[in-house]
XYZ file of C-alpha atoms in Angstrom:
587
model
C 0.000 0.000 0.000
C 1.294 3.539 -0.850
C 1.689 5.326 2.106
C 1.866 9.691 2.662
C 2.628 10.932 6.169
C 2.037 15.136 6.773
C 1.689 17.156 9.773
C -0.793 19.821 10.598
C 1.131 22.987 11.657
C -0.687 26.151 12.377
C -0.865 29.111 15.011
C -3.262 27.998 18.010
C -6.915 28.472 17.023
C -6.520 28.514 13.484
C -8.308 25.538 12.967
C -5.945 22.183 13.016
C -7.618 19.999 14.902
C -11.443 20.757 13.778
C -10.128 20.063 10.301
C -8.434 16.669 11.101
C -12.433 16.446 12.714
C -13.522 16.531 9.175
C -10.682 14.459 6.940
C -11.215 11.120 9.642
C -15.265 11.854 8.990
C -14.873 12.646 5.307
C -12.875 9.638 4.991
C -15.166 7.358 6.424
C -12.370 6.511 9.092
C -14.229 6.985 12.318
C -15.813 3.613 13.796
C -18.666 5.615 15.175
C -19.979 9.256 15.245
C -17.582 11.250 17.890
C -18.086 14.708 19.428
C -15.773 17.918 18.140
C -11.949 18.308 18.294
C -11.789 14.299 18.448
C -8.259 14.230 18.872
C -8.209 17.229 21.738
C -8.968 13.953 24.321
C -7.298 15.185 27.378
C -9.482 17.388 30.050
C -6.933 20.254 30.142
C -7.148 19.972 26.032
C -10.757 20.356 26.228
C -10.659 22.845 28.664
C -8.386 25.638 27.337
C -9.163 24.714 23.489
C -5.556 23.588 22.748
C -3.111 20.844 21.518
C -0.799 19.952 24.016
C 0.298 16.659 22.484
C 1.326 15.831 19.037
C -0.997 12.813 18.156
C -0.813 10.379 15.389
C -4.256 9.400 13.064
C -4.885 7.971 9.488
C -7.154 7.760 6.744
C -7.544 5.875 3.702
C -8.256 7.874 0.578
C -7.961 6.301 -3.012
C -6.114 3.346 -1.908
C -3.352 5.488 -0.621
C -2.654 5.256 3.382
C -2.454 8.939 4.825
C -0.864 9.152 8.506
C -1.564 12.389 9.647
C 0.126 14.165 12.942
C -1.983 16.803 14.345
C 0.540 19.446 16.155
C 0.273 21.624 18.941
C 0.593 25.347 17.649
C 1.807 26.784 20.863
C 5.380 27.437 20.742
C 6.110 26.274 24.849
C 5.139 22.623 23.230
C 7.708 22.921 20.520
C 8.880 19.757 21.554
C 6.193 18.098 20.493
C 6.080 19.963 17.167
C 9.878 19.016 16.614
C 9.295 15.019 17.347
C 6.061 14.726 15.189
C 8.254 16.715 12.151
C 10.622 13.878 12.196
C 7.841 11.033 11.454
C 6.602 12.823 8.461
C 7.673 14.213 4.427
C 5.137 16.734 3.984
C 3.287 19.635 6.323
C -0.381 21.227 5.996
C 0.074 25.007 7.228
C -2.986 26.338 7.891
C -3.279 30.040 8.266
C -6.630 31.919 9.654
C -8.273 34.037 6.035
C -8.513 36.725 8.952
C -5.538 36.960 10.868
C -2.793 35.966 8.644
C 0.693 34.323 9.872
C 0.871 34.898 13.544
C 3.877 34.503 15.794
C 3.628 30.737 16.274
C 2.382 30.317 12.476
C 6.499 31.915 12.104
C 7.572 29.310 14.929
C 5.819 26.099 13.610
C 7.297 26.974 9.850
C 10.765 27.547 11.000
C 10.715 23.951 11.943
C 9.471 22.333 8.725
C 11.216 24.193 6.809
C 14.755 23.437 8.806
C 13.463 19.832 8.068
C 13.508 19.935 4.294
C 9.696 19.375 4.405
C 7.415 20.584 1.467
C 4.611 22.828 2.587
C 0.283 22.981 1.397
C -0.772 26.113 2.414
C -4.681 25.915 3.368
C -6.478 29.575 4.238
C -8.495 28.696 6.453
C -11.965 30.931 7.852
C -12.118 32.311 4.457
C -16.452 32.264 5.370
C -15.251 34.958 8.200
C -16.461 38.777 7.310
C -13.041 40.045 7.497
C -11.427 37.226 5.744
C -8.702 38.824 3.017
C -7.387 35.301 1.895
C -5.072 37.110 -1.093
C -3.403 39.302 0.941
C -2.546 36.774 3.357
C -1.475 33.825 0.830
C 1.438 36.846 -0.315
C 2.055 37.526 3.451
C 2.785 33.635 3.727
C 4.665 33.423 0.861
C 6.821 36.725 2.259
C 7.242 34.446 5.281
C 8.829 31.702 3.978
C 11.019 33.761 2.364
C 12.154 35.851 5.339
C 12.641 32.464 6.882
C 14.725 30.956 4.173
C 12.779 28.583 2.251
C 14.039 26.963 -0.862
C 12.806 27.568 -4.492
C 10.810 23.841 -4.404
C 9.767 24.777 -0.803
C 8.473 28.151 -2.200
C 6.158 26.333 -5.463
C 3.626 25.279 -2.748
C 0.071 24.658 -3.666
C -2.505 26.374 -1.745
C -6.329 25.754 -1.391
C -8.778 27.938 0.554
C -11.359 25.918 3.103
C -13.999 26.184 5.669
C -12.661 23.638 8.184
C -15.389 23.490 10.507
C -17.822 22.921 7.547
C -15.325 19.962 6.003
C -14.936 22.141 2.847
C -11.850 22.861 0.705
C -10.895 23.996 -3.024
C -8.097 25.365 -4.981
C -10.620 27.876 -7.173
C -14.512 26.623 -7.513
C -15.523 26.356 -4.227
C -16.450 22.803 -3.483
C -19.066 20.810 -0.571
C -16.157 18.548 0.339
C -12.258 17.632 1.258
C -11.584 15.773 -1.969
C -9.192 18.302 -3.245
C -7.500 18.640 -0.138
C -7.301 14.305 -0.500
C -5.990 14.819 -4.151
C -3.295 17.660 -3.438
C -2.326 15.555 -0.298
C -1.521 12.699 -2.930
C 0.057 14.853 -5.894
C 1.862 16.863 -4.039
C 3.029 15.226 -0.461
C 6.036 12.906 -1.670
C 5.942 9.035 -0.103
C 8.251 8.405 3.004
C 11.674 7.472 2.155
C 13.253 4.249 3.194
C 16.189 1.693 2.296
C 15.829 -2.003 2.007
C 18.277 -3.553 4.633
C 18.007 -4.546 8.096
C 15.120 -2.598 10.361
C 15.416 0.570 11.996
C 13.314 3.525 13.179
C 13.525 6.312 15.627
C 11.973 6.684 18.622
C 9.378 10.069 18.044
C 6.885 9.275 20.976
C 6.799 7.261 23.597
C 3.086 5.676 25.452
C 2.770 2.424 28.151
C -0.017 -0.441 28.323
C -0.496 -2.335 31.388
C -0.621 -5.288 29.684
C 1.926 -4.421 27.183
C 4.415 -2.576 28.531
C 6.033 0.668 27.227
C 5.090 1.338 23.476
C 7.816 2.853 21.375
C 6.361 5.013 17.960
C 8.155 6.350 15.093
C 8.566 6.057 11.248
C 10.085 3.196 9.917
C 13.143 4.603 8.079
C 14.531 1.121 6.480
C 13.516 -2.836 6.805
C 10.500 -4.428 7.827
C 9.993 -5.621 11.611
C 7.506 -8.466 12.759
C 5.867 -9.729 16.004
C 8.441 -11.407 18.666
C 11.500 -10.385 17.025
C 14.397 -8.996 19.063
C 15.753 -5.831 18.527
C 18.682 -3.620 19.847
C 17.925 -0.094 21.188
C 20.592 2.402 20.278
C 20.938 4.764 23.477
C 23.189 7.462 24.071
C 25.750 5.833 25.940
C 24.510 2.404 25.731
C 23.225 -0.445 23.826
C 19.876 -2.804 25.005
C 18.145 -5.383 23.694
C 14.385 -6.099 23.485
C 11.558 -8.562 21.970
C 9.059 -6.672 20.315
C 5.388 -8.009 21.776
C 3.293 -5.939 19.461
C 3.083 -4.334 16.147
C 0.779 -1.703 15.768
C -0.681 0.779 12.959
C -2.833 3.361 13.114
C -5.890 3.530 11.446
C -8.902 6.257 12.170
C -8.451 6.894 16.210
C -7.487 3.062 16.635
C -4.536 1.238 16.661
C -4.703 -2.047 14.610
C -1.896 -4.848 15.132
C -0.648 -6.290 12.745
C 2.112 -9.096 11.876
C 4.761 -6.890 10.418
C 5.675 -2.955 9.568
C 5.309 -1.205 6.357
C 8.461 0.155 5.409
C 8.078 4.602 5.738
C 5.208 3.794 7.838
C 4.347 4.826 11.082
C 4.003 2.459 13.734
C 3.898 1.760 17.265
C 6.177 -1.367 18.860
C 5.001 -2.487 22.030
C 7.111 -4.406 24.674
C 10.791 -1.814 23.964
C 11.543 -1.792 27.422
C 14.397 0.836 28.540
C 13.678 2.686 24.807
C 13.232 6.311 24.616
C 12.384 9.174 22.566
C 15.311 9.929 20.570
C 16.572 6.479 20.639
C 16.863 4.191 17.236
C 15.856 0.784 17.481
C 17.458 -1.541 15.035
C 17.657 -5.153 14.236
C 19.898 -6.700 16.537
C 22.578 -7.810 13.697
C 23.144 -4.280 12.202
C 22.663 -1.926 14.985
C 23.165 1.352 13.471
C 21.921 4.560 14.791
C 19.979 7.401 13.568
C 20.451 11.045 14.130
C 19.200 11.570 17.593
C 15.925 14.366 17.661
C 17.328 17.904 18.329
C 15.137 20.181 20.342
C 15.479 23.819 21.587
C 17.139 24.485 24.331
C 14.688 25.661 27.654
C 14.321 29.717 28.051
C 12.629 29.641 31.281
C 13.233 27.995 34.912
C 11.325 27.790 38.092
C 12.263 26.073 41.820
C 10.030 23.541 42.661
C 9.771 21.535 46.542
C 7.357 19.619 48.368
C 4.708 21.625 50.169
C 5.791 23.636 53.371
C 2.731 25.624 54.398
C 0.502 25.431 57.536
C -2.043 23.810 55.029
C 0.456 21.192 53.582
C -1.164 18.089 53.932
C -4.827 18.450 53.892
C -5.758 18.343 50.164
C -2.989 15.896 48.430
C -2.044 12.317 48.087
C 1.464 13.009 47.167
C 2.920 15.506 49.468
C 6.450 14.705 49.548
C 9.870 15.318 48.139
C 10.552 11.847 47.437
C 7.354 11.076 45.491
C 7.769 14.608 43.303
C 11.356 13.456 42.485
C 9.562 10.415 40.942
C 6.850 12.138 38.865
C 9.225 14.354 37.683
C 11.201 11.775 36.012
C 8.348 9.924 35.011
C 8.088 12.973 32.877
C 11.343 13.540 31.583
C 10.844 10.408 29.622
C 8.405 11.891 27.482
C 8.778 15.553 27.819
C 11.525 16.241 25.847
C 11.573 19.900 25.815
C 11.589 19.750 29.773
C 14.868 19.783 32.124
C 14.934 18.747 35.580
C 17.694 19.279 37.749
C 18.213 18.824 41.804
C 19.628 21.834 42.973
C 19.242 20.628 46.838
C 17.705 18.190 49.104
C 14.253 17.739 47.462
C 14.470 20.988 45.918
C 14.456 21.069 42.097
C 14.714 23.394 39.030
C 12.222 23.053 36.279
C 13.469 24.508 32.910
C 10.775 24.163 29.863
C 10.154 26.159 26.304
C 8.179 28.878 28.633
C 5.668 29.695 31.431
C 2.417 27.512 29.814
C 4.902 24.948 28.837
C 5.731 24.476 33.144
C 2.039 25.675 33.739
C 0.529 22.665 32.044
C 2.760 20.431 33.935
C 1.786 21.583 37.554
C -1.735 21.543 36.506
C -1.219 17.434 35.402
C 0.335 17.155 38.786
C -2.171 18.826 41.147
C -5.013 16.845 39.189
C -3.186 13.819 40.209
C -2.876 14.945 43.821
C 0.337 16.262 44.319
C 1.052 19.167 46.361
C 3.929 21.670 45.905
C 5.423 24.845 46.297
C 6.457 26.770 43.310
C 8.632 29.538 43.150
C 9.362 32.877 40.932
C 9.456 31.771 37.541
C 12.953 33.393 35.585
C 14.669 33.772 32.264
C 17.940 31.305 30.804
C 20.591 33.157 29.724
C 22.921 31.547 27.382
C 26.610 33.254 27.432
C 25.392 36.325 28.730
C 22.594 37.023 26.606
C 18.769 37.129 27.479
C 16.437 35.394 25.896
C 13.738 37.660 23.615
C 10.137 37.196 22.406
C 8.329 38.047 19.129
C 5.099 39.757 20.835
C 2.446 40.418 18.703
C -0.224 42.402 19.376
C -3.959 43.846 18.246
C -5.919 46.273 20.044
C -8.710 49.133 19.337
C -7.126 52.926 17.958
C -7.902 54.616 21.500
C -5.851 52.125 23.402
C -3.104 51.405 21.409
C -1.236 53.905 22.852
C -1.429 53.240 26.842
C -0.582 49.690 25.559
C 2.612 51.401 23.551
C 3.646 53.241 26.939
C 3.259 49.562 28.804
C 5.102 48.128 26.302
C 8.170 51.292 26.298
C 8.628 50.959 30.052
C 9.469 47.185 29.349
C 12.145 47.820 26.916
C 9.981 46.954 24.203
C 10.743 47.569 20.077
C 8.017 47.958 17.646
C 9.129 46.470 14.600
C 6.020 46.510 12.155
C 2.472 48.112 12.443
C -0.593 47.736 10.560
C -3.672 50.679 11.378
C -7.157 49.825 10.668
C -10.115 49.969 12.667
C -8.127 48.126 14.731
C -4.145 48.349 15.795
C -1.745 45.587 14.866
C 1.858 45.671 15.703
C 4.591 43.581 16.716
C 7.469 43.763 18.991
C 10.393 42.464 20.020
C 10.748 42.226 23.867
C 12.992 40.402 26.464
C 11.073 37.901 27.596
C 11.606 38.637 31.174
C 9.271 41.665 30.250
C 6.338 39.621 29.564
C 5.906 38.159 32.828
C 2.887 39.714 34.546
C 2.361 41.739 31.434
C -0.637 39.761 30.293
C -3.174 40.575 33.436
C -1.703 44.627 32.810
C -2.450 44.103 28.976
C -6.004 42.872 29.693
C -6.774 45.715 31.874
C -5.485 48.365 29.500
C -7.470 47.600 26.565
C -10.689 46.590 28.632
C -10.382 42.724 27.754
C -10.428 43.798 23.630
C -7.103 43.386 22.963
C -5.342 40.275 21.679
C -1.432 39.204 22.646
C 0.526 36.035 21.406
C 4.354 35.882 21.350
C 7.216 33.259 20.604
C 10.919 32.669 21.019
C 12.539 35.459 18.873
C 16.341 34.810 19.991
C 18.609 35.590 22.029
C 20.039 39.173 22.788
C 22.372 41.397 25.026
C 20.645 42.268 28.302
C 18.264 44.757 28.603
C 19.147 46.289 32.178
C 16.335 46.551 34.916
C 12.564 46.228 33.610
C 9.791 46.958 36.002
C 7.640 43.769 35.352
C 5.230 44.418 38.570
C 4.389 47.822 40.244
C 1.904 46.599 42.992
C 3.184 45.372 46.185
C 1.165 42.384 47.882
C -1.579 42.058 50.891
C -0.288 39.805 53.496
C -2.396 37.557 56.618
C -0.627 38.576 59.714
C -3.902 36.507 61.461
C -4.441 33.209 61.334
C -8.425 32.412 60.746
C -10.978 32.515 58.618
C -12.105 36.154 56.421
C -14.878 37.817 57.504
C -16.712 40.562 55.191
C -15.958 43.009 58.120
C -12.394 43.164 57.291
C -12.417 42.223 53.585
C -14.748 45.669 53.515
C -12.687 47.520 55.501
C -9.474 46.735 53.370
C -11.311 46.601 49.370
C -10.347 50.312 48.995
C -6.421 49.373 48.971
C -6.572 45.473 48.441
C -7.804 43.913 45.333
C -8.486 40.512 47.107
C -8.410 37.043 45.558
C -10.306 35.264 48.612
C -13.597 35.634 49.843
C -15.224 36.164 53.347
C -15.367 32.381 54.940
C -11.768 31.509 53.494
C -9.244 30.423 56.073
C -5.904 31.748 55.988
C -2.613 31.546 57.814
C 0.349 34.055 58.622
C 1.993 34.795 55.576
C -0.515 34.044 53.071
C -0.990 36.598 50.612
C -4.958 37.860 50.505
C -4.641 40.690 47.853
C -2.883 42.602 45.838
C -2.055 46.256 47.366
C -2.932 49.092 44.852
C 0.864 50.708 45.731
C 4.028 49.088 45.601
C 4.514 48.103 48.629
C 3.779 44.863 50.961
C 1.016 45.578 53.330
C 0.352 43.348 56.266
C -3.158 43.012 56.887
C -5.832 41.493 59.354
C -8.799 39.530 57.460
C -10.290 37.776 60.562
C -11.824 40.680 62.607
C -15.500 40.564 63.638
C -17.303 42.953 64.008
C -18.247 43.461 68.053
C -21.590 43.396 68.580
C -23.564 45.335 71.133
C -27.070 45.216 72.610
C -27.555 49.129 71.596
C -29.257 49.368 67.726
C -29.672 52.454 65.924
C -30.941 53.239 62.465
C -27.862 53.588 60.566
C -25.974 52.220 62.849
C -24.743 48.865 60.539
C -23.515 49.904 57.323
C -24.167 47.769 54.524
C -21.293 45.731 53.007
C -21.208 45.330 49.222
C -17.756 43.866 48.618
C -15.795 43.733 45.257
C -16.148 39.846 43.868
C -12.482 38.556 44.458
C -10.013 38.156 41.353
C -9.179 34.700 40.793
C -6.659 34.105 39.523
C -5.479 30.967 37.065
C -1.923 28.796 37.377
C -0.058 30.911 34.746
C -1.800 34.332 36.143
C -0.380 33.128 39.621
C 2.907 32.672 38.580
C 3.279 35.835 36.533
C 2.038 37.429 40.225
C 4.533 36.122 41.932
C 7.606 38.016 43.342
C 11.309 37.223 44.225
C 10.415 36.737 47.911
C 7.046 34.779 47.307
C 5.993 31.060 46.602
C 2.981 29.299 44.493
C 1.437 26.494 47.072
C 0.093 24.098 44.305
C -2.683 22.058 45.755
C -5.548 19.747 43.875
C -8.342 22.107 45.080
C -6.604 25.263 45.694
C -3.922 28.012 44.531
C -2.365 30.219 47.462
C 0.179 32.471 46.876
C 1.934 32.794 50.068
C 5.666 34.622 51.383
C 8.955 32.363 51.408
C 8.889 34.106 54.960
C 5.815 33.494 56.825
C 6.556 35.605 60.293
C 5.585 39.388 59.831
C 8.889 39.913 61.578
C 11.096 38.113 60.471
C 10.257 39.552 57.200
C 10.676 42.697 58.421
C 14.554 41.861 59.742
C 14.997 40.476 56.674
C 14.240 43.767 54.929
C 16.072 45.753 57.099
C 19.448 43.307 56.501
């Protein structure tokens, strides 16, 4: 069987995984009727509306087998984006009719193109009322070239669709995906591969109870069948396994089979001690592959076990030990992430950027771990910083509040487009950015749009003010009463609510100046037996601000700590004791 293997690249929300949707439906590859974004299966995928993980389907169309490898378009999960580029010899970049390339549409191409992979471009949305699909097929093309794609790179085809209505066309607009199919087939070239003894490279990596751990990847030469042995080529070393299973994919399923088609992609189950980047090969010619390259990390965070008043209460996992474990659990299929012990139980996280550790913590809390999490800071790499390309949109009357933000954080504009609306792009150290997205929000009145990725690295910018409110401290233990939460609302934005407990050095608020304010949220009101008309006030209070995982770590200060729990976030001092604090200060 001829086989075709692409990957769907795009900028997040432009439409890759509602269009896969449509291909397995179209293609009559679905074993029963499914909900939307099929392949979005895991609950914090369904909840923000993202890819997080690369994942691998296929269709039959016209006899010819197409794997297809839907991508996350974030650019903190570029280490997924990198290991699904190396199973495949062909990309779909879709691009929003509306929007055009966006920072991680720049991101995502970088990487196929680096790989020598020939691009489809689909413009996508084109039904939307300010679609301009022309103007933005030239800004793609201007892309590439800024990004240095070759001349055959540059002869792309290019069809305009509807993905959420399953429709796409290269002039007459058509009801279907059949001319997507057929330009998938002319245009996508079939996997190379060698006749010789087997090998293939470890991509991805999944475990069965009954099975074991699962190895997947494209089969770059040979054949391998069910119970054969075969050597995995690691780094330093050199182990041998039986392969169990043999496994291809077909719709959502995977279907075993007796032995591998040669450029497919598969899944081997039973590789113990194999992982991604590793080559397994038959035993008697045990050559290796290139081993995956991925970008380095740009941002770190300290990580321990729980130390708060509270510790305890909520988690399953509360200590050092059992962290240790997850987290290199992890590091066998994270690839982008780096884990390091920097003390006893104490451990830096480095990852691709802030959403990239986000999504972690909030995998860990939902399986009932408990942490502490501290101030979240930039990798430099031979003393430069690293810097972000920040794009962003926002109405004419507050572009220019957004400009002065954006000024004060060593921002430079680089390109502007002025419409009804303002869009412009920067480049900005990416220390800047943290905090910057809850400022951004509030300056254009929740209108304004902001996404940024890795731009390089540069010299150091010098001091930045990233956050200009100081924070409201417990100096009670107890449990908040509206009394004192209305007593304090005119110089705390709070993010608890009366009946929360608290403890000494738990932060309650966010002070409207910049400095820390201790403050007392357990005081009742006394009561008396004498009543008067207007003697009790009425207490309207301001509904708290809650705030999410990322929007808690951008918060966060040098001196402060994220308590990680799976039912609460508390942001809490390093410091608990009001005066030790103060000592501290005063050293």
């Amino acid at each position: 069987m001829e086989i075709r293997n692409i990957a769907i690249i795009a900028h997040v929300d432009h439409g890759k995984t509602t269009l896969v949707d449509a291909m397995l439906r179209q293609a009559k590859a679905l074993a029963k009727e499914e909900g939307e974004r099929i392949l979005d299966s895991g609950d914090l995928e369904k909840e923000r509306g993202i890819t997080i993980l690369a994942k691998n389907t296929a269709v039959v169309w016209d006899g010819v087998k197409i794997n297809i490898v839907d991508t996350p378009g974030h650019a903190d999960f570029g280490g997924e984006v990198e290991r699904a580029l190396s199973l495949v010899d062909g990309v779909l970049l879709l691009v929003d009719a509306a929007e055009g390339p966006m920072p991680q549409t720049r991101f995502v191409l970088r990487k196929a193109l680096q790989a020598g992979l020939k691009p489809i471009v689909v413009l996508n949305k084109v039904d939307k009322k300010e679609a301009r699909p022309d103007e933005v097929l030239n800004l793609t093309f201007d892309l590439m070239v800024e990004l240095g794609a070759t001349e055959e790179q540059l002869d792309f085809p290019y069809l305009y669709a509807i993905g959420r209505d399953g429709r796409a066309w290269r002039e007459a607009p058509k009801e279907d995906l059949s001319e997507l199919f057929q330009t998938i087939l002319e245009h996508i070239p079939s996997p190379r591969w060698e006749e010789g003894p087997f090998q293939l490279l470890v991509a991805n990596l999944d475990h069965s109870p009954y099975l074991g751990r699962i190895a997947i990847g494209k089969v770059a030469r040979g054949r391998v069948r069910k119970g054969e042995s075969v050597a995995i080529l690691k780094e330093s070393e050199v182990l041998s396994a039986r392969v169990v299973a043999v496994y291809t994919h077909q719709g959502l399923e995977r279907v075993e089979v007796e032995e591998s088609l040669p450029g497919d992609i598969v899944a081997l189950a039973g590789v113990e001690g194999g992982g991604i980047g590793d080559t397994l090969a038959a035993r008697e010619a045990p050559e290796a592959l290139p081993r995956l390259k991925v970008d380095e990390p740009t941002v770190a965070l300290t990580l321990t076990a729980n130390t708060s008043p509270f510790a305890g209460r909520e988690g399953v996992h509360v200590t050092g030990q059992k962290l240790k474990e997850r987290l290199l659990k992890e590091l066998r299929t994270n690839v982008a992430l780096q884990v390091e012990e920097v003390g006893p139980e104490v451990f830096e996280l480095r990852g691709r950027g802030e959403l990239h550790l986000a999504i972690l913590l909030e995998t860990m809390r939902r399986e009932g771990y408990e942490l502490s999490v501290g101030q979240p800071r930039v990798l430099t790499k031979d003393g430069l910083e690293p810097y972000e390309l920040l794009v962003v949109e926002v109405p004419q009357d507050r572009f220019g509040s957004v400009m002065e933000a954006l000024g004060a954080r060593r921002a430079e504009m680089v390109h502007m487009e002025v419409g009804e609306r303002v869009r412009a792009e920067f480049v900005v150290p990416a220390r800047a950015l943290f905090g910057f997205r809850s400022l951004f929000l509030s300056l254009t009145g929740g209108e304004g749009l902001l996404s940024h990725t890795f731009h390089g690295f540069g010299p150091e910018a010098g001091p930045i003010p990233t956050r200009t409110t100081g924070s409201a401290v417990a100096m009670e233990a107890g449990v908040a009463t509206a009394y004192s939460l209305n007593r304090l609302q005119e110089r705390v934005q709070f993010f608890i609510e009366p009946g929360t407990e608290v403890y000494v050095g738990m932060i309650v608020g966010e002070h409207v100046r910049e400095n820390d304010l201790d403050v007392n949220v357990t005081l009742a009101k006394k009561l008396t037996n004498i009543r008067a008309a207007g003697s009790d006030e009425n207490i309207r209070l301001v509904p708290p601000r809650r705030l999410s995982l990322e929007e808690a770590l951008e918060f966060l200060a040098e001196d402060e700590l994220l308590e990680v729990t799976p039912k609460s976030l508390r942001l809490r001092k390093k410091v608990l004791d009001p005066s030790q604090r103060k000592r501290l200060v005063g050293k």
